[in-house]
PDB file of C-alpha atoms in Angstrom:
ATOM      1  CA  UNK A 740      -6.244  11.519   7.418  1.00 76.00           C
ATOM      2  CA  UNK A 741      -9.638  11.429   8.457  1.00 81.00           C
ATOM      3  CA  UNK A 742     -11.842   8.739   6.549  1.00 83.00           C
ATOM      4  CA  UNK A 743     -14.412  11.487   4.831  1.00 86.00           C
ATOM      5  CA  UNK A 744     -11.148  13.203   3.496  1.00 88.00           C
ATOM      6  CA  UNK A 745      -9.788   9.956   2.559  1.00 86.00           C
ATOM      7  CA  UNK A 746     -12.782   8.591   0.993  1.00 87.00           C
ATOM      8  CA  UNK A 747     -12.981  12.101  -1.503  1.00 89.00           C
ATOM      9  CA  UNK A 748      -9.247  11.691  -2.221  1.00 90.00           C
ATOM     10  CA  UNK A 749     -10.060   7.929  -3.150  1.00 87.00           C
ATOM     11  CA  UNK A 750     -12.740   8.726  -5.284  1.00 89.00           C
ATOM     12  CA  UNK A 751     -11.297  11.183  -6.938  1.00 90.00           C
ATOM     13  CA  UNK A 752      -8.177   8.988  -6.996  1.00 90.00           C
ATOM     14  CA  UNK A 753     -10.144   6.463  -9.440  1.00 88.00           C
ATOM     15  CA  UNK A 754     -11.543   9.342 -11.612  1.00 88.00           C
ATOM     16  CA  UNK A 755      -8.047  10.256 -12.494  1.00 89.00           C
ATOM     17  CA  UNK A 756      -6.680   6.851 -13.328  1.00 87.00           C
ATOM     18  CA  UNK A 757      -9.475   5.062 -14.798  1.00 86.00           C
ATOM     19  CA  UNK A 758     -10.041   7.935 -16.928  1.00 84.00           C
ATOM     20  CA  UNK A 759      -6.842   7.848 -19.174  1.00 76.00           C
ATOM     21  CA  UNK A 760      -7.073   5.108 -21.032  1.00 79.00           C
ATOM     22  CA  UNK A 761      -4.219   4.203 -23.010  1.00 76.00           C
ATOM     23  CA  UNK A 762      -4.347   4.032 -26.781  1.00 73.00           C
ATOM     24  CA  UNK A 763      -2.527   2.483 -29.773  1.00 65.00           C
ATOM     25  CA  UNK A 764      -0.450   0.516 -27.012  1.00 62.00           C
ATOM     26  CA  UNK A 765       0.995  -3.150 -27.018  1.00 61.00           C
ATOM     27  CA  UNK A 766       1.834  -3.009 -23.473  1.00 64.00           C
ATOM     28  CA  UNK A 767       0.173  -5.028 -20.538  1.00 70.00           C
ATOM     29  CA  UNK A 768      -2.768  -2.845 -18.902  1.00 75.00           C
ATOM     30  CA  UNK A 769      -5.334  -0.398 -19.843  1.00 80.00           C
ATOM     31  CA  UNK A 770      -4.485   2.015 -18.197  1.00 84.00           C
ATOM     32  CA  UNK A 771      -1.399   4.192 -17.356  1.00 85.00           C
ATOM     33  CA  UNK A 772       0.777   3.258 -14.915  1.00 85.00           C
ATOM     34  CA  UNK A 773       2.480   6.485 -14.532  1.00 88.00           C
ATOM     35  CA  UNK A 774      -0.991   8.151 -13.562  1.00 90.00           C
ATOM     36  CA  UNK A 775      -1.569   6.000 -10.747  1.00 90.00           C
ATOM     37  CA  UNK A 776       1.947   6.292  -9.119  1.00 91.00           C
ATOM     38  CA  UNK A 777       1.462  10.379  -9.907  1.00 92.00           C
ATOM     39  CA  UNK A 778      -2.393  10.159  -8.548  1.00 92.00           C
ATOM     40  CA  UNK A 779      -0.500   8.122  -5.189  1.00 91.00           C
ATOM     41  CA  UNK A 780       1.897  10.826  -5.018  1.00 93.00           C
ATOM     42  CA  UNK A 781      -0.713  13.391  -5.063  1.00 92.00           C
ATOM     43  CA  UNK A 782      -2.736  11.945  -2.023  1.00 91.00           C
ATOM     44  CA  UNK A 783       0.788  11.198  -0.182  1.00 90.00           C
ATOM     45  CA  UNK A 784       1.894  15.000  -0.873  1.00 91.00           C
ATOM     46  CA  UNK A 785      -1.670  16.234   0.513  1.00 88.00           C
ATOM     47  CA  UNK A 786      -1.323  14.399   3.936  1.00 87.00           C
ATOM     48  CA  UNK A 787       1.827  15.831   4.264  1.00 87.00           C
ATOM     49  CA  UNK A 788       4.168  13.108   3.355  1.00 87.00           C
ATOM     50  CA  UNK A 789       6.920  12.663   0.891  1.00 88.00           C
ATOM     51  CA  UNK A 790       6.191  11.381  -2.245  1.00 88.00           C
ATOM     52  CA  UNK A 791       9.049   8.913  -1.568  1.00 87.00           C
ATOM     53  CA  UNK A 792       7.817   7.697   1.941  1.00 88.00           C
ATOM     54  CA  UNK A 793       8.560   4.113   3.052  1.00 87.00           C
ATOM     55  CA  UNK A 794       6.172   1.536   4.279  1.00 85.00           C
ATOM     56  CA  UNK A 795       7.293   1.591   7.719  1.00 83.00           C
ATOM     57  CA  UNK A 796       7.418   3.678  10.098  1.00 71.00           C
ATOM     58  CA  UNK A 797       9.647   3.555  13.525  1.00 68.00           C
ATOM     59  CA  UNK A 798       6.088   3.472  15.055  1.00 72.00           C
ATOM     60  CA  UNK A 799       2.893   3.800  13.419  1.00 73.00           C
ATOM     61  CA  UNK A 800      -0.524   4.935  14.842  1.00 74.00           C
ATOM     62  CA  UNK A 801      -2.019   2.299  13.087  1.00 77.00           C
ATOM     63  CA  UNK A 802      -0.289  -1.104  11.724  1.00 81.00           C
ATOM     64  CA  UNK A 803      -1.507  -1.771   8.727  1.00 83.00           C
ATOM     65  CA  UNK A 804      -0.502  -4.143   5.541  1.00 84.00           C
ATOM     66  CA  UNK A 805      -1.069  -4.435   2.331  1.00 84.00           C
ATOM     67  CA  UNK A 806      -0.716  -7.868   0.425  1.00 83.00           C
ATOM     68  CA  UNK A 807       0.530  -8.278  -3.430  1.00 82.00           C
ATOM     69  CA  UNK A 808       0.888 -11.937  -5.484  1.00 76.00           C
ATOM     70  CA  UNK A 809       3.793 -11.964  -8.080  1.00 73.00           C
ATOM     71  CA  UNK A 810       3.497 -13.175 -11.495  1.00 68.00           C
ATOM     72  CA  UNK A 811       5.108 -16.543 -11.065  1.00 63.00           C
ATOM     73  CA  UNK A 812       5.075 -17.243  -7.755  1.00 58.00           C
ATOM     74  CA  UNK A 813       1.929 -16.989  -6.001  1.00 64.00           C
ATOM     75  CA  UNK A 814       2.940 -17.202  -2.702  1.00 70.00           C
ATOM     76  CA  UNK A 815       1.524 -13.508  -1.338  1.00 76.00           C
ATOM     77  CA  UNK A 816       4.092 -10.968  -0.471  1.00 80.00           C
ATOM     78  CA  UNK A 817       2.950  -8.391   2.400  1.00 82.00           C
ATOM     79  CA  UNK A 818       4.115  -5.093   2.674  1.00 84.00           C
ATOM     80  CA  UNK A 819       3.782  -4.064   6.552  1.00 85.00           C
ATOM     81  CA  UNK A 820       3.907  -0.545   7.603  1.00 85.00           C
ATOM     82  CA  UNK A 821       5.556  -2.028  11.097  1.00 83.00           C
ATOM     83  CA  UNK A 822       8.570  -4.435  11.817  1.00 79.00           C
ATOM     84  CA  UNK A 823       8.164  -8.196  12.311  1.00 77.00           C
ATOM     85  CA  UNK A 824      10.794 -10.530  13.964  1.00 71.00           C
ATOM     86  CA  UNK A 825      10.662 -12.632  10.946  1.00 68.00           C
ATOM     87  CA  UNK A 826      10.034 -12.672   7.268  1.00 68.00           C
ATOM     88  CA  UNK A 827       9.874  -9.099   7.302  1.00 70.00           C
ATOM     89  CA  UNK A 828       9.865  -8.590   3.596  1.00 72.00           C
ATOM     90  CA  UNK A 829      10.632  -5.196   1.330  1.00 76.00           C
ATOM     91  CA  UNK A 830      10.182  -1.847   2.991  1.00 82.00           C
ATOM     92  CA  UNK A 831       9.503  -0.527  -0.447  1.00 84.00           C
ATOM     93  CA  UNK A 832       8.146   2.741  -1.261  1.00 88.00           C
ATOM     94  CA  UNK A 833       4.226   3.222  -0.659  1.00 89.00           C
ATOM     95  CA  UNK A 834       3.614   4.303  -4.009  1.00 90.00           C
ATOM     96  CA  UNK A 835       5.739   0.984  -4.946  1.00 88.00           C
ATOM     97  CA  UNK A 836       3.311  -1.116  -2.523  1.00 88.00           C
ATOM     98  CA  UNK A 837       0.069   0.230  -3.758  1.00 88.00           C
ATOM     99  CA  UNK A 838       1.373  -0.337  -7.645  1.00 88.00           C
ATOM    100  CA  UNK A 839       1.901  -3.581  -6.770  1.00 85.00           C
ATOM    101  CA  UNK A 840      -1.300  -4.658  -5.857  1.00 83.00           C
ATOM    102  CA  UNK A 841      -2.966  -3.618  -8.353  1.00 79.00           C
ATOM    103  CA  UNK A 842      -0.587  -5.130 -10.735  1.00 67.00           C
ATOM    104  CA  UNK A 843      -3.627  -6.805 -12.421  1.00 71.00           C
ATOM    105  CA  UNK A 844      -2.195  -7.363 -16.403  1.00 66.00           C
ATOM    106  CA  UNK A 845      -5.582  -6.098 -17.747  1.00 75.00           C
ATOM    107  CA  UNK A 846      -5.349  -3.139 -16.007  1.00 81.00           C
ATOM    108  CA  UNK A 847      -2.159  -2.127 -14.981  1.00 80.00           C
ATOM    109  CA  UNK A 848       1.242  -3.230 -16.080  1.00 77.00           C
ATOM    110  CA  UNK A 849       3.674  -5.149 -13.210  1.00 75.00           C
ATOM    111  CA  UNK A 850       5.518  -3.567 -11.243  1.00 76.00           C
ATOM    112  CA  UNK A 851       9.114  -5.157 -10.022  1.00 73.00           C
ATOM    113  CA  UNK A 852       9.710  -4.845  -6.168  1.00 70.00           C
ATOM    114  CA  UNK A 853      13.059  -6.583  -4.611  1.00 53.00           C
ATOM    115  CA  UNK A 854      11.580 -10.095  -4.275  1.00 47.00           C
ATOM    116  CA  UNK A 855       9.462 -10.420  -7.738  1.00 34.00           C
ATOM    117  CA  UNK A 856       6.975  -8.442  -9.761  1.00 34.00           C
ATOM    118  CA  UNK A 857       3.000  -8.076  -9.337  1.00 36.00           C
ATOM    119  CA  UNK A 858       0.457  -9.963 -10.520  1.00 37.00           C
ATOM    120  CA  UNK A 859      -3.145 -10.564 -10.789  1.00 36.00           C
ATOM    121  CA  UNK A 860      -4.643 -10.988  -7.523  1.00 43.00           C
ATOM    122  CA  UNK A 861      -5.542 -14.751  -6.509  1.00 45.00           C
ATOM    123  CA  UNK A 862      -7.357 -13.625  -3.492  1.00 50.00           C
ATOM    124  CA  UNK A 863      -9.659 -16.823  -3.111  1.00 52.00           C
ATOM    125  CA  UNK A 864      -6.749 -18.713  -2.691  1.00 55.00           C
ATOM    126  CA  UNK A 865      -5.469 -16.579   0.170  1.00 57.00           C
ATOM    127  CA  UNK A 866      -8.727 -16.836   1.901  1.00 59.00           C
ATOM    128  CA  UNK A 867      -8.954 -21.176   1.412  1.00 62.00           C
ATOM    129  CA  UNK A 868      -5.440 -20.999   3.020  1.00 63.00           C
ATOM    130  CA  UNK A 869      -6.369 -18.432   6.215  1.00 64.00           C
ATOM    131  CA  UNK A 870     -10.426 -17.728   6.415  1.00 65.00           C
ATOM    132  CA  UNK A 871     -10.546 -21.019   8.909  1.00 63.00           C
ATOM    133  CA  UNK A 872      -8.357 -19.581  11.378  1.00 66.00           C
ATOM    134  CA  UNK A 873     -10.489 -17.993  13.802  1.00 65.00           C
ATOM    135  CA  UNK A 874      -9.687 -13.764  14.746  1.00 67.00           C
ATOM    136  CA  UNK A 875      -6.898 -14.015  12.228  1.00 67.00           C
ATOM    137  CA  UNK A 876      -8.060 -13.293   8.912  1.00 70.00           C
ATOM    138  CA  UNK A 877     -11.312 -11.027   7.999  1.00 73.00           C
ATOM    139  CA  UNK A 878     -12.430 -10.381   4.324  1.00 72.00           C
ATOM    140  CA  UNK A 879     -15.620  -8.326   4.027  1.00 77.00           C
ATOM    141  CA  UNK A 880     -16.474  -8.540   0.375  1.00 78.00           C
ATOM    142  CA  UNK A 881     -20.047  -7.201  -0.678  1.00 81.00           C
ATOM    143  CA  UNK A 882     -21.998 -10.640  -2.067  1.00 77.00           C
ATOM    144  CA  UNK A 883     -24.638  -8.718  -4.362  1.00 76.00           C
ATOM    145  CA  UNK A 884     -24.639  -5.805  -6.967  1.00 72.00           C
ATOM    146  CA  UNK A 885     -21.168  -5.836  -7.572  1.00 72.00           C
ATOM    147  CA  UNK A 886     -19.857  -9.154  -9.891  1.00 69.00           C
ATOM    148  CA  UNK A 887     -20.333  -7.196 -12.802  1.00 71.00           C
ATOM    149  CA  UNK A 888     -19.452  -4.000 -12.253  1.00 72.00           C
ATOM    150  CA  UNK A 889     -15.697  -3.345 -13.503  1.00 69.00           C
ATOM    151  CA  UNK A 890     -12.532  -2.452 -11.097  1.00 64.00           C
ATOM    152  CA  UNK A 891     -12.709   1.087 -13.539  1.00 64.00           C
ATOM    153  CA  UNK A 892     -16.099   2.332 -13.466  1.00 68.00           C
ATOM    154  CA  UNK A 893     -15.357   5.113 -11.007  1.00 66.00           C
ATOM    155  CA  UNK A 894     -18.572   6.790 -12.131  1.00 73.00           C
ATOM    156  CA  UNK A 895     -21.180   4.595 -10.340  1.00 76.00           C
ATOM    157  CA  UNK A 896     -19.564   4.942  -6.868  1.00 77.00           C
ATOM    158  CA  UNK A 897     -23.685   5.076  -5.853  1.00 80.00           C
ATOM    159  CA  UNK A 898     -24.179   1.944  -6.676  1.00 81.00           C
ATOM    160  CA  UNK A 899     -21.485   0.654  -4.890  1.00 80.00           C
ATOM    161  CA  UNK A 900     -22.186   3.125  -1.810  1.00 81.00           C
ATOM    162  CA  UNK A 901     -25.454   1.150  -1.841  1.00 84.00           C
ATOM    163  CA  UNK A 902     -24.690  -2.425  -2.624  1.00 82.00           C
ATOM    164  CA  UNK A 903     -22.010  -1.909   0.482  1.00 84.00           C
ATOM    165  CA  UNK A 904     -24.709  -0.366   2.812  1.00 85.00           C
ATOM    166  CA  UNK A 905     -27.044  -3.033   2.090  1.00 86.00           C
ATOM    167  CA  UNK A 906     -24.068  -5.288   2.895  1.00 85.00           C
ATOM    168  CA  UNK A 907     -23.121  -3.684   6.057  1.00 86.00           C
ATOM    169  CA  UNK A 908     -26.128  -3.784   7.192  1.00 87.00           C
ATOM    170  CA  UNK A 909     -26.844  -7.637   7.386  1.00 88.00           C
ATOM    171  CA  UNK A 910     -26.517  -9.356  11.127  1.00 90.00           C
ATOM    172  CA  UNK A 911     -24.255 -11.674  10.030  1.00 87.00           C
ATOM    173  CA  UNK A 912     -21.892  -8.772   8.517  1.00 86.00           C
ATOM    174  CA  UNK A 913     -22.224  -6.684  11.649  1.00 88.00           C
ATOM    175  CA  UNK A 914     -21.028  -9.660  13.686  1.00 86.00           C
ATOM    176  CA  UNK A 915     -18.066 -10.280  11.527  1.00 83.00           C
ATOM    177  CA  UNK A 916     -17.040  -6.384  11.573  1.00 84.00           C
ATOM    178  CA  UNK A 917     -17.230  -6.080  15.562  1.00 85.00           C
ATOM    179  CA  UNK A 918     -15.502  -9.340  15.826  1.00 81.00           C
ATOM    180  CA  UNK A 919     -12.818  -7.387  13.209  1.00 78.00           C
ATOM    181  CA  UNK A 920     -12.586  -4.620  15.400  1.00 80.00           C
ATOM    182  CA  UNK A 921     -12.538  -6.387  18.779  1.00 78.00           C
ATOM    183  CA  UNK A 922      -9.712  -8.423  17.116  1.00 72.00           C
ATOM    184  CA  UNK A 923      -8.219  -5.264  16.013  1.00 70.00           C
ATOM    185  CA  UNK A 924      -8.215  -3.581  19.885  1.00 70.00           C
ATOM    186  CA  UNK A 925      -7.062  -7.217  21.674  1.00 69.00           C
ATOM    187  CA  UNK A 926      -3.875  -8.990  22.194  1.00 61.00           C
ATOM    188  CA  UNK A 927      -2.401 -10.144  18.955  1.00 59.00           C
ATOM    189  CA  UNK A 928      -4.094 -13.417  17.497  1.00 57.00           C
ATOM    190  CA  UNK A 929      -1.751 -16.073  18.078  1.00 59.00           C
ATOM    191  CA  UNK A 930      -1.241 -18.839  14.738  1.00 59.00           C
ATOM    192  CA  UNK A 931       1.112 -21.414  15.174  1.00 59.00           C
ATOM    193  CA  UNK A 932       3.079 -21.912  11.654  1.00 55.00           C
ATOM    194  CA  UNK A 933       1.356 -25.391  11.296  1.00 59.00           C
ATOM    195  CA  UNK A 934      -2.012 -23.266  11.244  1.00 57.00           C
ATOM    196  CA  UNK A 935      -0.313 -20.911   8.348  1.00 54.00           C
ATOM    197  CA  UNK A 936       1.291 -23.722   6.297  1.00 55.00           C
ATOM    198  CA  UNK A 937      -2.192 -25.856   5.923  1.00 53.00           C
TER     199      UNK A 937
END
């Protein structure tokens, strides 16, 4: 899917969840769990997949993962779109995959995949645990304009085209994303397990 296409599907993705707000409800999350996995379904159906498509694939164009932390445990559970010798993990459903990372209890409820359920997202302890491990881990996360915006607020995507821009934009920021790409286009980084385990 071509990223313009994929960037009007995403935004009107988050128009259709973030609009239906439950009410009168005792469950965990705002907002309606069924609409996201029907909005996923939706984008899945228009790039002419099944709605019940698998993370991987016998060989991708791109490899690609997307990384979940259950409830109780908060070790992070990755859901590849390619095969690994090892630790290989659930090739769940990616409707299943993208439920589960946004698992977040105040705005969706958890979702249960083979190994455990979704949780809220501890990503500052993922990045303590891999950011020091040079070409290995990237996180581009835009410093200023953002804190207090909410995950939901669909409406000022603007703002946030902005606040990103302005982030891009910094030398510092441009370094990191060609030294993400260059890492992306060259040999697999190699981590020893001592390296993953600190």
């Amino acid at each position: 899917m071509p990223i313009d296409l994929a960037i009007r599907h995403y935004v009107l993705f988050c128009k259709k969840i973030f609009s239906d707000v439950k009410k009168w409800s005792n469950s965990t999350g705002r907002f309606k769990a069924t609409v996201f996995e029907s909005a996923m379904e939706n984008i899945l159906q228009s790039a002419k997949f099944s709605e019940d498509v698998l993370m991987q694939e016998n060989d991708p164009p791109c490899k690609s993962f997307v990384v979940a932390f259950p409830s109780k445990n908060m070790t992070p559970r990755i859901f590849r779109t390619y095969q690994v010798g090892a630790n290989q993990g659930s090739n769940c459903k990616v409707v299943q995959a993208a439920r589960a990372t946004t698992a977040a209890p105040d705005l969706f409820k958890p979702v249960s995949i083979i190994f455990g359920s979704g949780g809220l997202n501890k990503a500052e302890e993922f990045v303590e645990n891999y950011i020091n491990i040079p070409g290995l881990f990237y996180r581009l996360s835009v410093d200023q304009g953002l804190q207090k915006m909410p995950l939901d607020d669909w409406k000022k995507l603007g703002d946030i085209e902005t606040h990103s821009k302005t982030y891009l934009g910094k030398a510092k920021v441009t370094d990191e994303v060609d030294s993400l790409v260059q890492g992306l286009y060259s040999p697999l980084q190699k981590a020893t397990l001592k390296d993953l385990c600190k």
